[in-house]
XYZ file of N, CA and C in Angstrom:
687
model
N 2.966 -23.584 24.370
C 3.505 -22.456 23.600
C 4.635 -22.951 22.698
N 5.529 -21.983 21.449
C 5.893 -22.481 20.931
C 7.212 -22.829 21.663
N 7.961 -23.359 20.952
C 9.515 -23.460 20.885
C 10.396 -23.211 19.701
N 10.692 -22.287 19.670
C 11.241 -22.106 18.247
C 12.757 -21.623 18.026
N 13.579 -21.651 17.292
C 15.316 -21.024 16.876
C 15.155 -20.250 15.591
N 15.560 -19.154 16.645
C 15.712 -18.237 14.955
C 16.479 -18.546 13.935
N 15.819 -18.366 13.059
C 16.701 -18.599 11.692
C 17.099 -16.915 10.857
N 16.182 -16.620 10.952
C 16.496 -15.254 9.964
C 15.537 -13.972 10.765
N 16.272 -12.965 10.422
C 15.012 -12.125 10.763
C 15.296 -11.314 9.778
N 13.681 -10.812 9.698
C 13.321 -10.133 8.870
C 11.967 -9.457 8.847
N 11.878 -8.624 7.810
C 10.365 -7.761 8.278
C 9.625 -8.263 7.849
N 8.878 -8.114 8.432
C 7.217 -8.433 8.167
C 6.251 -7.567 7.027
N 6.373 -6.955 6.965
C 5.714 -5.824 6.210
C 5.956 -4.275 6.789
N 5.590 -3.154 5.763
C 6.147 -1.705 6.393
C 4.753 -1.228 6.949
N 4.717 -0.631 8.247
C 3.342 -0.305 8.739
C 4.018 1.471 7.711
N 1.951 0.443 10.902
C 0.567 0.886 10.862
C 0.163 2.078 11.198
N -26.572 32.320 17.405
C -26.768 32.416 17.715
C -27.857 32.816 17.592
N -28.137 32.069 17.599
C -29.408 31.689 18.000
C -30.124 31.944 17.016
N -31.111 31.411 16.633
C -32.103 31.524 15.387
C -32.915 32.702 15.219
N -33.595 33.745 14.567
C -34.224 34.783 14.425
C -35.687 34.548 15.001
N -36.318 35.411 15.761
C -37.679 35.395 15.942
C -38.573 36.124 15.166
N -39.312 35.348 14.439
C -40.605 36.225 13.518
C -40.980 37.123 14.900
N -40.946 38.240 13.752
C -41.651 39.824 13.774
C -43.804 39.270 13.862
N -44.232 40.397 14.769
C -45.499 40.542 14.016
C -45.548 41.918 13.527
N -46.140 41.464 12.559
C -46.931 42.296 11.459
C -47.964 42.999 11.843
N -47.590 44.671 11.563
C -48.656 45.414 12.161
C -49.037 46.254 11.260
N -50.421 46.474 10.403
C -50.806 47.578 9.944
C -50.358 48.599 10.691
N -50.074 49.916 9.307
C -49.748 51.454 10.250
C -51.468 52.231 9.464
N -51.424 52.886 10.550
C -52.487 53.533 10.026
C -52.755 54.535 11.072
N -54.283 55.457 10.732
C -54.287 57.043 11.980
C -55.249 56.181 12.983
N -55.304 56.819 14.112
C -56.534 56.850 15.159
C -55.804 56.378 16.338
N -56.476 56.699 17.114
C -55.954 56.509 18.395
C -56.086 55.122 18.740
N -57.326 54.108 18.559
C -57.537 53.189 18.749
C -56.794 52.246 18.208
N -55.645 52.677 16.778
C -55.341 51.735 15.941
C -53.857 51.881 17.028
N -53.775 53.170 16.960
C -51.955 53.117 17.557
C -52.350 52.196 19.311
N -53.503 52.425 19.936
C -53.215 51.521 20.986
C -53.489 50.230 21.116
N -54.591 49.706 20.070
C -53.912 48.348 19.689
C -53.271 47.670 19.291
N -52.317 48.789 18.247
C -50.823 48.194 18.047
C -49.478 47.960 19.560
N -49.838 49.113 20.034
C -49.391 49.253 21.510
C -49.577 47.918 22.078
N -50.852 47.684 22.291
C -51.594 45.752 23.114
C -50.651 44.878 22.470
N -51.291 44.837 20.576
C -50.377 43.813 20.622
C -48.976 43.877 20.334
N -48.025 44.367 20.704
C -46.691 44.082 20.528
C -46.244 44.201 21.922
N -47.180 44.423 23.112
C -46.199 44.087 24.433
C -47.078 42.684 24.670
N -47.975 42.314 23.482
C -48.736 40.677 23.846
C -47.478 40.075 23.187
N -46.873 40.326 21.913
C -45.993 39.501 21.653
C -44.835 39.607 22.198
N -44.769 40.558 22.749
C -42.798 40.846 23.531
C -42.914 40.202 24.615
N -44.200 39.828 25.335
C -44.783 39.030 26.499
C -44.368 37.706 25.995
N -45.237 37.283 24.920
C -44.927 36.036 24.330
C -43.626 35.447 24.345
N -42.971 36.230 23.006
C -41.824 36.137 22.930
C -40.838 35.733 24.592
N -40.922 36.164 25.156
C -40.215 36.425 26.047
C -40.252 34.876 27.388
N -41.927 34.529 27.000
C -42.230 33.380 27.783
C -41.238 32.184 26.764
N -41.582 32.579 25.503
C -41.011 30.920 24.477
C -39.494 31.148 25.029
N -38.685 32.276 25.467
C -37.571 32.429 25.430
C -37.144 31.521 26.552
N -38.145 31.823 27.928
C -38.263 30.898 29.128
C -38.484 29.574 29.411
N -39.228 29.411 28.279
C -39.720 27.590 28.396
C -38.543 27.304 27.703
N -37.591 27.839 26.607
C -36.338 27.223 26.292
C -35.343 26.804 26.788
N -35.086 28.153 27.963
C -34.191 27.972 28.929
C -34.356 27.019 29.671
N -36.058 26.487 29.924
C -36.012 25.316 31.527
C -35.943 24.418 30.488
N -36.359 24.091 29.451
C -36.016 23.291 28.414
C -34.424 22.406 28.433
N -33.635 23.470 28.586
C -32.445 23.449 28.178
C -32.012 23.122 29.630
N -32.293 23.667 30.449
C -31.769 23.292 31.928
C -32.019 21.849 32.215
N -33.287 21.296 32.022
C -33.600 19.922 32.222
C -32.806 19.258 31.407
N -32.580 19.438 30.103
C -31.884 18.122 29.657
C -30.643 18.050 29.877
N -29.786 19.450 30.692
C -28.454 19.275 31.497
C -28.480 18.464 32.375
N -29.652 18.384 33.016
C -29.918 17.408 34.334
C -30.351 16.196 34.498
N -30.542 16.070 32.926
C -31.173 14.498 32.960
C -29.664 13.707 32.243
N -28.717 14.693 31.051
C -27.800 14.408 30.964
C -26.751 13.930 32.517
N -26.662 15.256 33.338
C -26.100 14.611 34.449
C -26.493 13.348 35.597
N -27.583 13.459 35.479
C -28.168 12.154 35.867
C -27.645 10.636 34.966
N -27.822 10.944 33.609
C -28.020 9.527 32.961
C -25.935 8.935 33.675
N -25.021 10.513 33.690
C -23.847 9.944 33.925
C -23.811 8.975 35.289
N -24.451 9.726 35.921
C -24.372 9.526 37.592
C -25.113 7.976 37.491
N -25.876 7.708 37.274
C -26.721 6.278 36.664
C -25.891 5.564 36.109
N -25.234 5.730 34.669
C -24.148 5.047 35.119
C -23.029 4.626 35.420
N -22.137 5.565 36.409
C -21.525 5.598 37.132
C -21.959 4.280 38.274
N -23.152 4.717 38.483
C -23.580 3.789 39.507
C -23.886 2.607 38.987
N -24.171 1.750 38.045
C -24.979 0.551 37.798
C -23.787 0.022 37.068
N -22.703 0.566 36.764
C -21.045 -0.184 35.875
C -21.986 -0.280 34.347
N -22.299 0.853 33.884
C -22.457 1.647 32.427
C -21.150 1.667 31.817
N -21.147 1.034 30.800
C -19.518 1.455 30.348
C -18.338 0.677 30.766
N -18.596 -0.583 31.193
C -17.861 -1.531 31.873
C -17.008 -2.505 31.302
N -17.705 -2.460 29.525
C -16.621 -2.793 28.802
C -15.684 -1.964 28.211
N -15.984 -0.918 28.440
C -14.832 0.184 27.918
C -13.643 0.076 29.211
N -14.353 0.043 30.433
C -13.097 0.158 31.285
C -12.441 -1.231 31.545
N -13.002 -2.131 30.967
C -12.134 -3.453 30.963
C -11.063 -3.772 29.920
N -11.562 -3.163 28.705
C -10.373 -2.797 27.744
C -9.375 -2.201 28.180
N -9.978 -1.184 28.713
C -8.161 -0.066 29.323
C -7.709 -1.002 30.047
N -8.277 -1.409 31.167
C -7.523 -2.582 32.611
C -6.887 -3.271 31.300
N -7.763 -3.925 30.204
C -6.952 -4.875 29.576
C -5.820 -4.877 28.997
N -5.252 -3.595 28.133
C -4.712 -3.072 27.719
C -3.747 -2.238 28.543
N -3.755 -2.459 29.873
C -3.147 -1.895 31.056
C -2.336 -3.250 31.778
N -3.056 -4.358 31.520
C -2.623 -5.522 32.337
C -1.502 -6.489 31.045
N -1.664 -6.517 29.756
C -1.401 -7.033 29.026
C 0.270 -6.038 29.006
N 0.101 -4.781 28.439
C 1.365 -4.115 28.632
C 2.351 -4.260 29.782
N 1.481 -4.233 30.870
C 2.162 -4.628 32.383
C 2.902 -5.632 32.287
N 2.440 -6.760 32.149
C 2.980 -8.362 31.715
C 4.156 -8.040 31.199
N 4.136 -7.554 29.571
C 5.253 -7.929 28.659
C 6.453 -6.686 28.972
N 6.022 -5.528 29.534
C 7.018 -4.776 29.768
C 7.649 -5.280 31.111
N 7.382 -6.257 32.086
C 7.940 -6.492 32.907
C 8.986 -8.015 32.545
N 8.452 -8.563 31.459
C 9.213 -9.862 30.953
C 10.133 -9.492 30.538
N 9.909 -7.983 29.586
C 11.118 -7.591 28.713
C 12.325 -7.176 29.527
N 11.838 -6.233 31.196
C 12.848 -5.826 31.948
C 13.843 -7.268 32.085
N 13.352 -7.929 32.461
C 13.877 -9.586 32.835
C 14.923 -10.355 31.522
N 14.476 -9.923 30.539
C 14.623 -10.272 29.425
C 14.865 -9.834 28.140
N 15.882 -8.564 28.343
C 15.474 -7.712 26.933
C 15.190 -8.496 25.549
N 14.205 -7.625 24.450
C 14.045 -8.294 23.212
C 13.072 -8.400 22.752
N 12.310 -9.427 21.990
C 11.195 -9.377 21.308
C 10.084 -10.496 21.861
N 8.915 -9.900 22.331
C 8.200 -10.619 22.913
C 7.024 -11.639 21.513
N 7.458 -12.571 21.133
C 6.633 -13.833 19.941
C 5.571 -14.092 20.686
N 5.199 -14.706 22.125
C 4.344 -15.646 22.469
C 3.977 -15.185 24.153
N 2.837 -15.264 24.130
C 2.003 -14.485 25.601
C 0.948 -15.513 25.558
N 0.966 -15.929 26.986
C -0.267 -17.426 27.122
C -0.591 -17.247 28.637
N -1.892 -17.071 29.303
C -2.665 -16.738 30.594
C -2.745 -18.610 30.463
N -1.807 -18.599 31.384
C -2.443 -20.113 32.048
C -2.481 -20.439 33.819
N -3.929 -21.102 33.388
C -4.869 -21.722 34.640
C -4.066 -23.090 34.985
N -3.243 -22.726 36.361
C -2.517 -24.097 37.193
C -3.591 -25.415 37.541
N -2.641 -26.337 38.058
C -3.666 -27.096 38.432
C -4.047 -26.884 40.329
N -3.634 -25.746 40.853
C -3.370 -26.057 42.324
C -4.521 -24.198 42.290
N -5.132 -23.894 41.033
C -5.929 -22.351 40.807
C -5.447 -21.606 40.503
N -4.375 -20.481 40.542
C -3.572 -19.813 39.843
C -3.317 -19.917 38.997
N -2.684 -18.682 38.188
C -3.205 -17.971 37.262
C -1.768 -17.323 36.811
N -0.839 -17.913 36.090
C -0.235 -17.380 35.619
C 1.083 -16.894 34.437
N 1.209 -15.750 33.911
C 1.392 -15.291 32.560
C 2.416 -16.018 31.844
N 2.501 -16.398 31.161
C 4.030 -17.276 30.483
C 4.419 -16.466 29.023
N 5.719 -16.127 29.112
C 6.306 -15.060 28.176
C 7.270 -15.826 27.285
N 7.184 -15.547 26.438
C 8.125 -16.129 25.242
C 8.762 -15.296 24.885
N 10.655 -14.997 24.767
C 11.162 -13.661 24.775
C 12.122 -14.235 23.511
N 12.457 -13.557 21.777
C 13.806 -13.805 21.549
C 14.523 -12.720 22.043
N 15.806 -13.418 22.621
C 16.407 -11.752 23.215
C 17.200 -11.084 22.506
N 17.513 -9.655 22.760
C 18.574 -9.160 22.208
C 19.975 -10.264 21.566
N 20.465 -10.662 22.769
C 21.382 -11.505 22.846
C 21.735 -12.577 21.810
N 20.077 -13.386 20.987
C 20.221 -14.213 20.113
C 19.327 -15.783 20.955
N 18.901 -14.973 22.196
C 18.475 -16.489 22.561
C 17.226 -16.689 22.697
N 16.807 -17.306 23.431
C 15.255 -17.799 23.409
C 15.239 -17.608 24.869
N 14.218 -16.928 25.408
C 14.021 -16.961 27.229
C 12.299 -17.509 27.541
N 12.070 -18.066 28.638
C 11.066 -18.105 29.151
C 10.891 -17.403 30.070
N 9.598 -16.261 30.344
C 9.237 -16.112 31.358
C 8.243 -16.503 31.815
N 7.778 -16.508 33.293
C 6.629 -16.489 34.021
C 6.186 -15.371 34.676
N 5.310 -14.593 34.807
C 4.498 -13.394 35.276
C 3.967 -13.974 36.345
N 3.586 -13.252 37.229
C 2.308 -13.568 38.167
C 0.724 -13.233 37.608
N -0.284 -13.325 38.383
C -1.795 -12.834 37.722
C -1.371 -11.377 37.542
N -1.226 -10.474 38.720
C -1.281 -9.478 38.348
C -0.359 -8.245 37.437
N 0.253 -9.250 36.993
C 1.393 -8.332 36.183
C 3.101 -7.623 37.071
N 2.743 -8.110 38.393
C 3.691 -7.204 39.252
C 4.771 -7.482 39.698
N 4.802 -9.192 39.416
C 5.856 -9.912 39.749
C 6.536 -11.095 38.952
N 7.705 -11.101 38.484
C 8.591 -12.459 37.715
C 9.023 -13.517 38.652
N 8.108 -14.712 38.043
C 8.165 -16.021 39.104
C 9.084 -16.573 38.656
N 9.749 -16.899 37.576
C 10.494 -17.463 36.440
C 10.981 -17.062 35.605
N 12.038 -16.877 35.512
C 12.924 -16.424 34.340
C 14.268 -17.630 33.833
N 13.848 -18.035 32.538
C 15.308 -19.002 32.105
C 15.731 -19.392 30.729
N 16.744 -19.477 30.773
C 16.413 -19.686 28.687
C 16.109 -20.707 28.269
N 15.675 -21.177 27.324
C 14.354 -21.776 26.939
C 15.529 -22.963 25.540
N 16.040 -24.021 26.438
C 17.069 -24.891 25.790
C 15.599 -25.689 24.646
N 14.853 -25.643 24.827
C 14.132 -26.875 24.070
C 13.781 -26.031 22.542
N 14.810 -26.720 21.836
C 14.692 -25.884 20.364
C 14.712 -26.959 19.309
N 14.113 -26.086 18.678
C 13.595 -27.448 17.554
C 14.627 -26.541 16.173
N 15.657 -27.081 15.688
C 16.613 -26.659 14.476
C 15.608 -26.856 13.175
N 14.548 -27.317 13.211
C 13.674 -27.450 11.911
C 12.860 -26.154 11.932
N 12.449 -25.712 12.383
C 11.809 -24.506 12.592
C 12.526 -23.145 12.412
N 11.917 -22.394 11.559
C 12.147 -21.161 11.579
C 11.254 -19.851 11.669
N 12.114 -19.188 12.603
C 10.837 -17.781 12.698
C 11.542 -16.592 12.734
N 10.743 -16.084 12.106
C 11.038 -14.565 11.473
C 10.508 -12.894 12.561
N 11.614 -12.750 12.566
C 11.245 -11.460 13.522
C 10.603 -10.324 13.331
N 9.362 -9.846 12.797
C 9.486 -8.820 12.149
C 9.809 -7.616 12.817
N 10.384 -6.674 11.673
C 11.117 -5.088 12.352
C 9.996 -3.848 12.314
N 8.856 -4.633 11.738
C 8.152 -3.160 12.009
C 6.724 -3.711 11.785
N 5.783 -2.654 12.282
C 4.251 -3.214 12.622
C 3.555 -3.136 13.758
N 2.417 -4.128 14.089
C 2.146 -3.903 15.852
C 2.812 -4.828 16.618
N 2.632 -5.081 17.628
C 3.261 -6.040 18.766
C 1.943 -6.666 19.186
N 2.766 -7.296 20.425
C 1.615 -8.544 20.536
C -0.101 -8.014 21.204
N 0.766 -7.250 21.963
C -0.825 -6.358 22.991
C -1.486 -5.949 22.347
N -1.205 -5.132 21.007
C -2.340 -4.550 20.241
C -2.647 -5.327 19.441
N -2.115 -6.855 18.999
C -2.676 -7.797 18.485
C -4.344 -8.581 19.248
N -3.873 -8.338 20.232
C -4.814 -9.068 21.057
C -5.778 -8.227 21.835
N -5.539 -6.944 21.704
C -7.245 -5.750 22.065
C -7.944 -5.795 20.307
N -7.012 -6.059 19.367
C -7.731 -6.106 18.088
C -8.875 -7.859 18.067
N -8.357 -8.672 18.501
C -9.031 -9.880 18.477
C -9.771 -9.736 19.421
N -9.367 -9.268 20.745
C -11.115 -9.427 21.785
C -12.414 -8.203 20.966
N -11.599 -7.283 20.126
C -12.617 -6.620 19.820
C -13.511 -6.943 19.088
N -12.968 -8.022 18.313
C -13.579 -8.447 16.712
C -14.268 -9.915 17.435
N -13.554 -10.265 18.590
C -14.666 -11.137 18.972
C -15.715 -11.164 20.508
N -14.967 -10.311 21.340
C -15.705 -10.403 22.642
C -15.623 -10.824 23.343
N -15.009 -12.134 23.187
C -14.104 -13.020 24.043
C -12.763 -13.203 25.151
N -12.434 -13.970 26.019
C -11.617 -13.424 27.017
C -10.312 -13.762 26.272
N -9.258 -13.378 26.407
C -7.826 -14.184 25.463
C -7.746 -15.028 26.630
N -7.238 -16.176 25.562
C -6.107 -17.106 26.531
C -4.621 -16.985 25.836
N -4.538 -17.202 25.057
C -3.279 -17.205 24.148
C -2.648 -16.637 22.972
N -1.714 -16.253 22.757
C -1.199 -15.540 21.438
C -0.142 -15.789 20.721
N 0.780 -15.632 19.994
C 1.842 -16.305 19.469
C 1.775 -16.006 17.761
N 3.760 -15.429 17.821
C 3.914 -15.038 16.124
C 3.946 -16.029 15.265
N 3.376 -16.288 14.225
C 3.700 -17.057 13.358
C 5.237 -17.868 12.857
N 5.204 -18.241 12.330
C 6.876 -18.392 12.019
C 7.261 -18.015 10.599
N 6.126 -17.510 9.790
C 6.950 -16.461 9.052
C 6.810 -15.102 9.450
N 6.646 -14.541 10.399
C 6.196 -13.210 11.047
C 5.575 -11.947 10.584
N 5.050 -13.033 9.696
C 3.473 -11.837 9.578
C 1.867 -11.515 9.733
N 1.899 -13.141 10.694
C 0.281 -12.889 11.323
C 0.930 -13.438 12.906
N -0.191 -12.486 13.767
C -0.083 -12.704 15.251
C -1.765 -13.724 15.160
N -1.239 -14.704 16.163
C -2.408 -15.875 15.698
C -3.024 -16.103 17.407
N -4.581 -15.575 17.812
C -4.355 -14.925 19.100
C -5.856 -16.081 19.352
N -5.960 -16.607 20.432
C -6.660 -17.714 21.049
C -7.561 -17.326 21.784
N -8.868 -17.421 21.952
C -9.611 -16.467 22.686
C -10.858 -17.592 22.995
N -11.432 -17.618 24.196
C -12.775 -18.263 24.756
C -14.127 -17.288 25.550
N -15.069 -17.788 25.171
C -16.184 -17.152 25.175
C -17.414 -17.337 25.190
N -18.774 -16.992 25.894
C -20.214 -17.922 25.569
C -19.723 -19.045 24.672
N -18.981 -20.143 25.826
C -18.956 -21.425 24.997
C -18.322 -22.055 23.894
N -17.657 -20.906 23.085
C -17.166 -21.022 22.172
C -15.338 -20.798 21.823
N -14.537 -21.525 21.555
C -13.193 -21.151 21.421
C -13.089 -20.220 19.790
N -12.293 -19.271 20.060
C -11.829 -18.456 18.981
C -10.722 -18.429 18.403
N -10.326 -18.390 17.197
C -8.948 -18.234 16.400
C -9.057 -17.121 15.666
N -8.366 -16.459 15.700
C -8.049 -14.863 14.830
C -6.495 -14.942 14.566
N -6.657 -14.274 12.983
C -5.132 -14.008 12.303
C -5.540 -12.987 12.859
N -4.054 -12.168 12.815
C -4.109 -10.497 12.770
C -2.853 -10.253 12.433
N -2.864 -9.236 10.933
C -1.905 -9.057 9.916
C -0.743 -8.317 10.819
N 0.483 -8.362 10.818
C 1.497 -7.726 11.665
C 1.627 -6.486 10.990
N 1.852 -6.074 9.818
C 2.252 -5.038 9.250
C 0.863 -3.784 9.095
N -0.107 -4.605 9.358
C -1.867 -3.679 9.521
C -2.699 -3.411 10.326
N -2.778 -4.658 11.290
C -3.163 -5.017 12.035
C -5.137 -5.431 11.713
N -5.038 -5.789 10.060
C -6.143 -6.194 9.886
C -6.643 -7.591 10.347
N -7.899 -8.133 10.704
C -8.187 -9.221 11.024
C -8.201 -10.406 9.629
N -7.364 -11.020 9.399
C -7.292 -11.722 8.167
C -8.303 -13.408 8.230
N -8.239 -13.796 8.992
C -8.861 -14.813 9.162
C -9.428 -15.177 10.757
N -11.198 -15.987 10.669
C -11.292 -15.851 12.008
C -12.170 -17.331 11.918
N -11.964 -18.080 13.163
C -13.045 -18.977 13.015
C -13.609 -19.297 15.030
N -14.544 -20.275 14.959
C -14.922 -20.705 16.034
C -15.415 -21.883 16.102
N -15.227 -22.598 17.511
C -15.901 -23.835 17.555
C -16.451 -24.080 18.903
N -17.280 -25.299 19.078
C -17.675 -25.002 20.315
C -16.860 -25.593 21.380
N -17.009 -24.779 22.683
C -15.451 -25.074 23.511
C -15.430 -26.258 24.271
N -15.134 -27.862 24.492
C -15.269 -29.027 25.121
C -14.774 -28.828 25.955
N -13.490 -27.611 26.231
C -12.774 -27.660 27.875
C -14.277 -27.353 29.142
């Protein structure tokens, strides 16, 4: 991740009933025979009528039930499983940085999921703080606990990075890049003129790079290669 000393801050850019039933048509005319076959047929069609009215209703009942079925289906088979991994994601990612920030008030630049060498799994926070300084944190996997907290002496005076004051932050930088690519994040981090979040992502094989504009949160540049780790 980086290491960087502020030099300036500054902004980034300014955001981000029912339809009618045909009638039948009945000659009027005299005789007894005419008025009682008009009689026949209009309780044949009020009969009618009355059945189409019925086959609508079971009509209409079944596809409530095949609707409630298709939910219950999938409910059961994990239908919709990338939608609820976004929220977790977008649930676990916020978790992280709002717990670095408690540790650390200030501006979160750099968020990196790293794989130990002993299996674990865990979050490393890049904080400038209120204060003017540079902090490191460490997260646990699940967002719930600070393993590490310290300020972050290794600064490079050639470097400068820019804070921006308005736009998205890093989390919604990085549900915008898994979206545009599909991929799991590993890493993220502000630019150092602070106006693209530059977010690291792996996937079927392939490593990902995505800009994503700070002040839009448009995807500005994206590439891939295939992944040798």
């Amino acid at each position: 991740m980086k290491r960087n000393t502020l030099i300036a801050i500054a902004a980034a850019g300014a955001v981000i009933a029912g339809g009618t039933i045909g009638g039948v048509a009945l000659a009027s005319g005299s005789g007894g025979g005419e008025q009682e076959l008009r009689g026949t047929e209009q309780a044949a069609a009020a009969v009618d009528i009355s059945d189409r009215d019925d086959d609508r209703d079971d009509r209409d009942d079944d596809a409530e039930r095949e609707q409630e079925q298709g939910r219950d289906r999938s409910q059961d088979t994990g239908q919709g499983q990338g939608q609820d991994q976004g929220q977790d994601g977008d649930s676990r990612y916020s978790r992280v940085t709002a717990l670095a920030l408690s540790e650390a008030p200030g501006f979160v630049t750099d968020l990196e999921r790293d794989h130990r060498d002993n299996g674990t799994v865990v979050w490393e926070v890049d904080i400038f703080g209120t204060d003017g300084q540079w902090y490191d944190v460490e997260i646990n996997e699940d967002g719930t606990e600070v393993l590490r907290s310290h300020l972050d002496n290794d600064d490079d005076d050639d470097d400068r990075q820019v804070i921006p004051s308005s736009g998205i932050d890093i989390v919604e930088a990085i549900l915008i890049a898994e979206q545009h690519t599909g991929a799991a994040f590993k890493d993220a981090d502000l630019d150092d003129d602070g106006r693209h979040w530059e977010i690291e992502l792996r996937g079927d094989g392939y490593e990902h790079e995505v800009k994503v504009a700070v002040a839009t949160g448009e995807v500005t540049a994206y590439e891939k290669e295939n992944d040798d780790d």
